[in-house]
Short mmCIF file of C-alpha atoms in Angstrom, two decimals:
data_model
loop_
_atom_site.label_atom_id
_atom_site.label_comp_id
_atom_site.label_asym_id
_atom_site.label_seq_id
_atom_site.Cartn_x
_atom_site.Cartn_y
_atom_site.Cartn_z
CA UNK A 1 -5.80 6.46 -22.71
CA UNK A 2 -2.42 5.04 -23.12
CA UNK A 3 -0.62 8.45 -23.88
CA UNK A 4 -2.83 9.50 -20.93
CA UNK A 5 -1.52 7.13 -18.84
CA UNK A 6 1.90 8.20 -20.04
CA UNK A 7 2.05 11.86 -18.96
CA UNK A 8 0.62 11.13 -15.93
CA UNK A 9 3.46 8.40 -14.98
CA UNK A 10 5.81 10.46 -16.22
CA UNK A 11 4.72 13.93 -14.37
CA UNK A 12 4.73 11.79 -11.08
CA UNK A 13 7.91 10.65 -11.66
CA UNK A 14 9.32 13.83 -12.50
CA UNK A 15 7.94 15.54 -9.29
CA UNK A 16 8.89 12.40 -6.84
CA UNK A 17 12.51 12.66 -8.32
CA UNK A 18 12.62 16.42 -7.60
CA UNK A 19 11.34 16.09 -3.91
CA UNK A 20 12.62 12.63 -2.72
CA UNK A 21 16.39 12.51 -2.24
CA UNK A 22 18.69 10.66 0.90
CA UNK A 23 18.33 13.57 3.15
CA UNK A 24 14.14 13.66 3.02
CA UNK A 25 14.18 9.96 3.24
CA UNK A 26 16.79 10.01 6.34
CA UNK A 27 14.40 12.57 7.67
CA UNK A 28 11.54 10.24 7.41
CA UNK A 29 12.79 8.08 9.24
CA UNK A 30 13.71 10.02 11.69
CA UNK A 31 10.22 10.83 12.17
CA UNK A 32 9.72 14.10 9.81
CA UNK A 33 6.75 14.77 8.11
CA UNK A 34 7.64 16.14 4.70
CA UNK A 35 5.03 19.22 4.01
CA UNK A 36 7.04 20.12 0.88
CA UNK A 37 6.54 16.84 -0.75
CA UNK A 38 2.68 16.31 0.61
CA UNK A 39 2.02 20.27 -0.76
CA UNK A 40 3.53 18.72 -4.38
CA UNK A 41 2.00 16.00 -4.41
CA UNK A 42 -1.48 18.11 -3.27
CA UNK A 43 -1.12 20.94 -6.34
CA UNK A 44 -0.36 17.62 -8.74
CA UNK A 45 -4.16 16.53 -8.06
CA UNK A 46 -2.58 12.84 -7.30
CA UNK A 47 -4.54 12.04 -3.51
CA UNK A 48 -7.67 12.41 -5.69
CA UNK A 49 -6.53 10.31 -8.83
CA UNK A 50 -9.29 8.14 -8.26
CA UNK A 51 -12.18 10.30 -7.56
CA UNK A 52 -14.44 10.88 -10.67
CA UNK A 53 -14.11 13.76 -12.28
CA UNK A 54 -17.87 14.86 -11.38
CA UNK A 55 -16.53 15.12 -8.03
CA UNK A 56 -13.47 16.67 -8.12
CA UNK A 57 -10.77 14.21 -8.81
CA UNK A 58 -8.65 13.01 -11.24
CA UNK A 59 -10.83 9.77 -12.37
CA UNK A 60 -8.04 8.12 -13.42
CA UNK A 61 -8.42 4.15 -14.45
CA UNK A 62 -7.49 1.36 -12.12
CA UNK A 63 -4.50 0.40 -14.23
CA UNK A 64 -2.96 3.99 -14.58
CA UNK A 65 -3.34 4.82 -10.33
CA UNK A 66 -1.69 1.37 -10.16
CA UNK A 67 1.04 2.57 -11.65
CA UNK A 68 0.98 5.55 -9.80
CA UNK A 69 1.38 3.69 -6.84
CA UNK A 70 3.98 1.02 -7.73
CA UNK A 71 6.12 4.57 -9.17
CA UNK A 72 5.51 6.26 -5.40
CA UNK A 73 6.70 2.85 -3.98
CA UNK A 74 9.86 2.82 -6.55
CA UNK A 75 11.11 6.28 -5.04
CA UNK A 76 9.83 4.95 -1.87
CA UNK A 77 7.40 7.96 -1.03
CA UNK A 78 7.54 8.53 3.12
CA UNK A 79 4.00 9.66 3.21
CA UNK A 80 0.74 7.66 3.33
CA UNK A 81 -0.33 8.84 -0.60
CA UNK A 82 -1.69 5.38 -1.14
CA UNK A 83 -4.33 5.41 1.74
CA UNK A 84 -5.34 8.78 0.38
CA UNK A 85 -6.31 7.84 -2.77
CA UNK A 86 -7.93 4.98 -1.99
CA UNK A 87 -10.18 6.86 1.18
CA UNK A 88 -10.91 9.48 -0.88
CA UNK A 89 -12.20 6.74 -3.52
CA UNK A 90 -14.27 5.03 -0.66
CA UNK A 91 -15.62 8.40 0.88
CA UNK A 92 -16.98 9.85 -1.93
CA UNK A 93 -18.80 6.48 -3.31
CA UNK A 94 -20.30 6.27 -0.17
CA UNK A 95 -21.69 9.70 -1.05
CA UNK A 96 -19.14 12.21 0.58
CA UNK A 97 -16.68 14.71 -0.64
CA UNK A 98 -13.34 14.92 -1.41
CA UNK A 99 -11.68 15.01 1.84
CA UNK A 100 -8.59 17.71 2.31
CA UNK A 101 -5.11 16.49 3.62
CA UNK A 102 -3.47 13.27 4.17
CA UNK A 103 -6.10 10.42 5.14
CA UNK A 104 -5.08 6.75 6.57
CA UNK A 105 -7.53 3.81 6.76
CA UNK A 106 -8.35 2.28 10.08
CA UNK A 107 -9.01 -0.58 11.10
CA UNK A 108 -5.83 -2.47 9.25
CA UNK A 109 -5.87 -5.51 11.31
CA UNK A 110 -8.72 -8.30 10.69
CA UNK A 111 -9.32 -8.97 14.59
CA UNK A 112 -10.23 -4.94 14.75
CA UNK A 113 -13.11 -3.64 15.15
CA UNK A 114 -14.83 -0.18 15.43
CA UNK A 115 -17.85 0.29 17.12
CA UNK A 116 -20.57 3.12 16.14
CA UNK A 117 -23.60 4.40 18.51
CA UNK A 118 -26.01 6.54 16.89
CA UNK A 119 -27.25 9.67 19.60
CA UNK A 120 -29.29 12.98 18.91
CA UNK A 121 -26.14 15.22 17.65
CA UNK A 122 -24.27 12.08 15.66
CA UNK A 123 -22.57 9.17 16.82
CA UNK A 124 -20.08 8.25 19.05
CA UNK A 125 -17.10 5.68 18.20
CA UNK A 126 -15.11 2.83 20.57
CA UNK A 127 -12.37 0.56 19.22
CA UNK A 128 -8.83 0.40 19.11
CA UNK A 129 -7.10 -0.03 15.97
CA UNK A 130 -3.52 -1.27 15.91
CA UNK A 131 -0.80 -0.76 13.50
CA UNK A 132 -2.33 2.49 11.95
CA UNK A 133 -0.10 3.94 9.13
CA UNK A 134 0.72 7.43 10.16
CA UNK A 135 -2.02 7.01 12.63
CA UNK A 136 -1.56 10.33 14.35
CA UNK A 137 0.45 12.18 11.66
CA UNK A 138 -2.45 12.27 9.23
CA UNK A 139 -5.01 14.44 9.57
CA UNK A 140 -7.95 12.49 8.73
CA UNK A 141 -8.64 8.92 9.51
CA UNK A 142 -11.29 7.23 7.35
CA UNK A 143 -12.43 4.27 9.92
CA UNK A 144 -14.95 1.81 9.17
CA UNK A 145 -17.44 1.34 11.98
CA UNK A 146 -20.10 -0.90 12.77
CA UNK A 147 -22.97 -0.33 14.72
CA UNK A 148 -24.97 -2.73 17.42
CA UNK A 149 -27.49 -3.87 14.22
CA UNK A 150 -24.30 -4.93 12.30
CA UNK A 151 -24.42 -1.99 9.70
CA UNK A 152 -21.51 -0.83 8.45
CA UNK A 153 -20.60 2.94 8.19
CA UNK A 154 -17.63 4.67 7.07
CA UNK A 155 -16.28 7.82 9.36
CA UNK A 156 -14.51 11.01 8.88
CA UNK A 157 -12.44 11.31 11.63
CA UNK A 158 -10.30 14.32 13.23
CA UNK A 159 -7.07 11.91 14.58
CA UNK A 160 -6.74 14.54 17.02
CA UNK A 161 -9.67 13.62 18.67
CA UNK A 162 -8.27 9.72 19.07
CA UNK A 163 -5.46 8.97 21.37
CA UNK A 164 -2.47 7.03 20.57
CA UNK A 165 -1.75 4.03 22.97
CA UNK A 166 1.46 2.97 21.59
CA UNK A 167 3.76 4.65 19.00
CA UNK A 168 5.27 2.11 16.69
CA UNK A 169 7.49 1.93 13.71
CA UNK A 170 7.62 -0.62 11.11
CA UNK A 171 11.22 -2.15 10.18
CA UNK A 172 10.97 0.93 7.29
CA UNK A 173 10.45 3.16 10.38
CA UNK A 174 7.47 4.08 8.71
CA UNK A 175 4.92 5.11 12.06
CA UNK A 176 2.30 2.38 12.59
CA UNK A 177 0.31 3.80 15.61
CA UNK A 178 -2.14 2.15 17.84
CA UNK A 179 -5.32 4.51 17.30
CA UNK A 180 -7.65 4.53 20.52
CA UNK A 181 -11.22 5.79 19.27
CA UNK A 182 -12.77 5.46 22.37
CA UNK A 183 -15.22 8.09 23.00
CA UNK A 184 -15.01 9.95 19.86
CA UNK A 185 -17.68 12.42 19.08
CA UNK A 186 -19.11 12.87 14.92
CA UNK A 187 -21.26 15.02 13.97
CA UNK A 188 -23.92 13.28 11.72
CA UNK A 189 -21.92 14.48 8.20
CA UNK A 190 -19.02 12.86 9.42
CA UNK A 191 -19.94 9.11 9.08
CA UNK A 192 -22.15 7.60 5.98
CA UNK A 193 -23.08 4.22 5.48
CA UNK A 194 -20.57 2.34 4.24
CA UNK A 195 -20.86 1.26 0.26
CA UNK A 196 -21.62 -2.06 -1.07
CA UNK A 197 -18.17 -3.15 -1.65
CA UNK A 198 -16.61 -3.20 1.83
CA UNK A 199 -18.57 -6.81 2.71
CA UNK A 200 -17.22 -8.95 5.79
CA UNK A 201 -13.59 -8.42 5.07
CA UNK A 202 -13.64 -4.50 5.31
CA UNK A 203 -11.07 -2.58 4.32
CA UNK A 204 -8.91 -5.33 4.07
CA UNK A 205 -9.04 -6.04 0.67
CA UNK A 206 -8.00 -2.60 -0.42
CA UNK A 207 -5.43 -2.21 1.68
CA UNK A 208 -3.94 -5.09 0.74
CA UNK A 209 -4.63 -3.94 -2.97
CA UNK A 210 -2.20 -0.70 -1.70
CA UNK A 211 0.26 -3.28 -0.72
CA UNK A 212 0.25 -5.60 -3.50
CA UNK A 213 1.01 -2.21 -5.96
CA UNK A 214 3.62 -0.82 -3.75
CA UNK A 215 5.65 -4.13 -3.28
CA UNK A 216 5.56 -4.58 -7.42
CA UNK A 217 7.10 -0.61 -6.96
CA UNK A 218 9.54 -1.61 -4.43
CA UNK A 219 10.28 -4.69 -6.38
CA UNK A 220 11.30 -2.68 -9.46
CA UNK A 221 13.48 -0.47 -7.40
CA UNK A 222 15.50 -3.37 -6.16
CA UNK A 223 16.45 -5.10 -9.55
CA UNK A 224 16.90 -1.65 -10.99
CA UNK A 225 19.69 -0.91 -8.10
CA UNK A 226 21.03 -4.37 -8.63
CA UNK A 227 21.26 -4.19 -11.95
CA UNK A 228 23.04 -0.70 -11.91
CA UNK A 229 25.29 -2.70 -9.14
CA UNK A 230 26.08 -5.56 -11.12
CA UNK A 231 27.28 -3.85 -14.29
CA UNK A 232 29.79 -0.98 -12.03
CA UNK A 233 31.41 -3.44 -9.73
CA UNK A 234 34.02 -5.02 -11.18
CA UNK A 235 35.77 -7.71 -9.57
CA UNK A 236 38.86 -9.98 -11.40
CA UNK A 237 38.99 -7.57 -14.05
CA UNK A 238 35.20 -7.66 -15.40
CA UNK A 239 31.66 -6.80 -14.36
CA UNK A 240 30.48 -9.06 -11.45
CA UNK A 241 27.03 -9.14 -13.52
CA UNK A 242 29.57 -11.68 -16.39
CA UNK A 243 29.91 -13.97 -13.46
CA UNK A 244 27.20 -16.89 -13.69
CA UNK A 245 26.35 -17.28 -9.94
CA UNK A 246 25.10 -13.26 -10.13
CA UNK A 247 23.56 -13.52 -13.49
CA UNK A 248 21.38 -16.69 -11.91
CA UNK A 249 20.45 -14.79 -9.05
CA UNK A 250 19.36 -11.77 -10.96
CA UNK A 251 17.20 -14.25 -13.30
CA UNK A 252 15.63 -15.46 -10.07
CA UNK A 253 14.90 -12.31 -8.92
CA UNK A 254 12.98 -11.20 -12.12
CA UNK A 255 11.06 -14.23 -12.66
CA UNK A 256 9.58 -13.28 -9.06
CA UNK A 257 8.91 -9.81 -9.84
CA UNK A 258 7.21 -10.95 -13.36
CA UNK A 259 4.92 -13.36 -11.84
CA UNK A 260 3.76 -10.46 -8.42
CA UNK A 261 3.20 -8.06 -11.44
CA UNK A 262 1.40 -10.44 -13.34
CA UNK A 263 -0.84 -10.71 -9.80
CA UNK A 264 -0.85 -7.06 -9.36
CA UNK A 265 -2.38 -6.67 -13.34
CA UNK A 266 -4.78 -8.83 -12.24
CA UNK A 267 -6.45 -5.94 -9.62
CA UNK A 268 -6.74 -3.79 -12.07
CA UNK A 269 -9.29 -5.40 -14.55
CA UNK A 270 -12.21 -4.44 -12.02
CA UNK A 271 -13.51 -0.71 -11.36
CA UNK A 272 -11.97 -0.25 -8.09
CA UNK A 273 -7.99 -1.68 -6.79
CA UNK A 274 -9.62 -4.74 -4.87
CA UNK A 275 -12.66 -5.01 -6.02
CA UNK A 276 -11.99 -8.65 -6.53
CA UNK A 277 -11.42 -10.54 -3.66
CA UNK A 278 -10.06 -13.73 -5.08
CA UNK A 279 -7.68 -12.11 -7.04
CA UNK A 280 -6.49 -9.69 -3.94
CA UNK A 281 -5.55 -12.84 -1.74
CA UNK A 282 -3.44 -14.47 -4.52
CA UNK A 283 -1.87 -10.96 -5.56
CA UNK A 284 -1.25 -10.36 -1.80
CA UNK A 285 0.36 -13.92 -1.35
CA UNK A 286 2.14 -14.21 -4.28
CA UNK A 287 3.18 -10.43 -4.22
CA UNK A 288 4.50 -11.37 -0.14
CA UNK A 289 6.60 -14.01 -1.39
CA UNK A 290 8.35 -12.23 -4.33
CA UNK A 291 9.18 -9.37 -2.22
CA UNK A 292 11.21 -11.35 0.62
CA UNK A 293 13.11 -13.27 -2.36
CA UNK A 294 13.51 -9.97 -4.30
CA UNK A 295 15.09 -8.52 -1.20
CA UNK A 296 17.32 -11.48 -0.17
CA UNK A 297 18.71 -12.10 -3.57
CA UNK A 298 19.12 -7.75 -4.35
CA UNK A 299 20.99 -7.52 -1.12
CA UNK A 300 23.35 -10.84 -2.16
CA UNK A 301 24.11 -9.21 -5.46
CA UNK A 302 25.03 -6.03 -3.71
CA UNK A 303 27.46 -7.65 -1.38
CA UNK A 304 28.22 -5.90 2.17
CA UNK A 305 27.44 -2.65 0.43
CA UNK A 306 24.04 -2.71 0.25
CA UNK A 307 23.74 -3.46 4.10
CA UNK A 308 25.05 -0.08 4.37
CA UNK A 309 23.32 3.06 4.98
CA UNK A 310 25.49 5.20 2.31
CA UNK A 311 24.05 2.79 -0.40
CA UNK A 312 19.64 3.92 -0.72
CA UNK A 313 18.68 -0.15 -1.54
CA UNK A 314 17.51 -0.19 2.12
CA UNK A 315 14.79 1.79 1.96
CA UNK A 316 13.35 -0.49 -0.92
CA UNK A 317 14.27 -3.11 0.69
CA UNK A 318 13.10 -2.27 4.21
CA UNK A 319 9.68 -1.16 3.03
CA UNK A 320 9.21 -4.95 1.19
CA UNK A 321 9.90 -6.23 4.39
CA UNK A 322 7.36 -4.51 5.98
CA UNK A 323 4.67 -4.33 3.51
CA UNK A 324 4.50 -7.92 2.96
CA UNK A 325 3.20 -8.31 6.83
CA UNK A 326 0.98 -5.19 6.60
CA UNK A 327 -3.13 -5.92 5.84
CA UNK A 328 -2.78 -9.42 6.02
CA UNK A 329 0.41 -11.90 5.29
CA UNK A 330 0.41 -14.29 3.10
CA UNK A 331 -0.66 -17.20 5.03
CA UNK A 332 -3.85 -15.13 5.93
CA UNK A 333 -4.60 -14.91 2.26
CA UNK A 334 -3.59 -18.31 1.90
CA UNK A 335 -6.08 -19.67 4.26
CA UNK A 336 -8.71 -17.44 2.77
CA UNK A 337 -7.60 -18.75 -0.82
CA UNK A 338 -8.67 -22.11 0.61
CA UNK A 339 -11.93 -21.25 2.08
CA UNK A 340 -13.23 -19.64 -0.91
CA UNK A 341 -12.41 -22.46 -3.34
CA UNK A 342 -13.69 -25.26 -1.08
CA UNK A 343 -17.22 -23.27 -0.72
CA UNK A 344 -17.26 -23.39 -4.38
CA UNK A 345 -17.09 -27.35 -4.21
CA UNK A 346 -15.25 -29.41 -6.87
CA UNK A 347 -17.84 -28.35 -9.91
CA UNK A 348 -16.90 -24.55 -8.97
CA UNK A 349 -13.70 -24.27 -9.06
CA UNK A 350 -13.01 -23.99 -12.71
CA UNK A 351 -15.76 -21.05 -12.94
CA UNK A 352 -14.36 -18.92 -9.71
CA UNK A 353 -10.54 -19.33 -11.71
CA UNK A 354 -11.84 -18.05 -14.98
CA UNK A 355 -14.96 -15.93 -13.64
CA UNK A 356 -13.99 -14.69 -10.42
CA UNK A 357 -17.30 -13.08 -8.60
CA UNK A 358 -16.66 -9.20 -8.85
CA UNK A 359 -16.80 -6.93 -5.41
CA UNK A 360 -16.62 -10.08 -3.67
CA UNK A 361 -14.82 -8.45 -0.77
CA UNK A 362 -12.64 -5.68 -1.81
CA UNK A 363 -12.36 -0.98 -3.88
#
């Protein structure tokens, strides 16, 4: 599994180095869709790395499409791979199939909510969801819906049939739409009822799972540019990385990515990225913290240069600063943290640290 686990890092990385450079990132933010790197990615079998191999994907482990992640996040990928593995996970344990084409995951924000009405020819949707990752530049939207009975249901839908109220960009100029869904039509294959896993919380928990493995990505971009940094500038005749005040800040820095990967690990020991909810809110929070110290102390180290566009640490940096806000920040998690060790009571808590309850919220 390991040497498994090898190629397939190291095949990503190969084929995210040959279609990610400055000019497709500057285009990304400029609003671009990249079809060349979404029809690489597509031929590499990568949206389906976590869809068994009895139905069509890659059925990769947990811990290896972690990776896979946190390496898209390190080149700081401009298209919403993430939400397409993890829909395509969802949709076909709910009992669909592999869905063609960029998906995103709707709704992202925990005061959302979808509503589904059954009729003779399907169902028909209402809801606004806010803050959609390429909302209307995706294809597919995989919503979860509810319907008057409280049932949940996941949908397959066209974002072409949606409207967009607002067109937003995060502070990675990343598009975060706000989806309308009023008064979309599905036909009765395009919504299934949703699987055990998505409880209260929704889709929360695995998008924050995204987030948590992206921001460890991000994170390792960062030290790896300020690293480079450190040892090339030279400043009174040596390396500033020989000078204590930078070699303290770097130290910082890596103690806080250690401890967010060591909270990132942690998502991995279940079958599906979030499948644990206890462990998702303290990945999420801790993982939100380390990122805005990562950022602050990478951008010290790099001086006035790395505020610069010519230097590429912004868009690691940029996308920490937005990620860390996105599915929940951390003093959401926090205060869900709290909730779920007081309803254990004093006699629980040891048990819910060292025998978390499994699918308690989270894929």
């Amino acid at each position: 599994m390991e040497d498994m686990s090898a190629i397939v890092l190291e095949q990503a990385d190969r084929l995210f180095a040959q279609h990610i450079d400055k000019k497709v990132l500057s285009a990304a933010d400029a609003g671009q869709w990249s079809d060349a790197l979404w029809s690489a990615m597509e031929d590499a079998g990568l949206p389906l790395a976590l869809v068994p191999e009895m139905k069509g994907g890659a059925g990769l482990a947990p811990d290896v499409a972690a990776n896979l992640i946190r390496r898209s996040a390190f080149h700081s990928v401009p298209l919403p791979l993430a939400e397409t593995m993890i829909a395509n996970a969802l949709w076909t344990d709910a009992g669909g199939e592999v869905i063609a084409g960029a998906v995103t995951l709707a709704p992202v924000n925990p005061h959302d909510r979808i509503t589904l009405a059954s009729n003779r020819t399907g169902a028909t949707l209402q809801g606004i969801a806010r803050h959609v990752a390429w909302g209307k530049q995706a294809p597919i939207a995989l919503v979860l819906a509810s319907d008057a009975n409280g049932n949940a249901f996941l949908c397959r839908v066209p974002t072409g049939k949606a409207r967009s109220n607002k067109t937003r960009r995060n502070v990675a100029y990343e598009p975060r739409e706000d989806v309308d869904f009023g008064g979309v039509q599905l036909a009765a294959s395009d919504f299934l009822p949703a699987p055990a896993c998505l409880d209260a919380d929704g889709l929360m928990p695995f998008g924050a799972a995204i987030r948590v493995q992206q921001m460890i990505g991000g994170m390792e971009r960062c030290m790896d540019y300020a690293l480079s940094y450190a040892n090339e500038r030279v400043q009174f005749g040596r390396p500033i990385a020989k000078f204590q005040a930078i070699q303290h800040m770097l130290a910082i820095a890596a103690g806080h990515f250690a401890a967010a990967s060591a909270a990132g690990d942690a998502l991995t020991e279940t079958p599906r990225l979030g499948d644990n909810a206890l462990a998702v809110a303290i990945a999420k929070s801790r993982c939100g913290e380390s990122a805005g110290q990562v950022a602050a102390l990478c951008h010290q180290v790099h001086g006035a240069m790395g505020f610069t566009q010519e230097h590429p640490l912004h868009y690691a940096t940029r996308r920490l600063w937005s990620w860390r806000d996105e599915w929940g920040a951390e003093p959401w998690w926090q205060e869900k943290i709290g909730r779920m060790i007081c309803e254990q009571g004093g006699d629980g808590f040891w048990p819910l640290l060292v025998d978390p309850p499994a699918t308690a919220g989270a894929a």
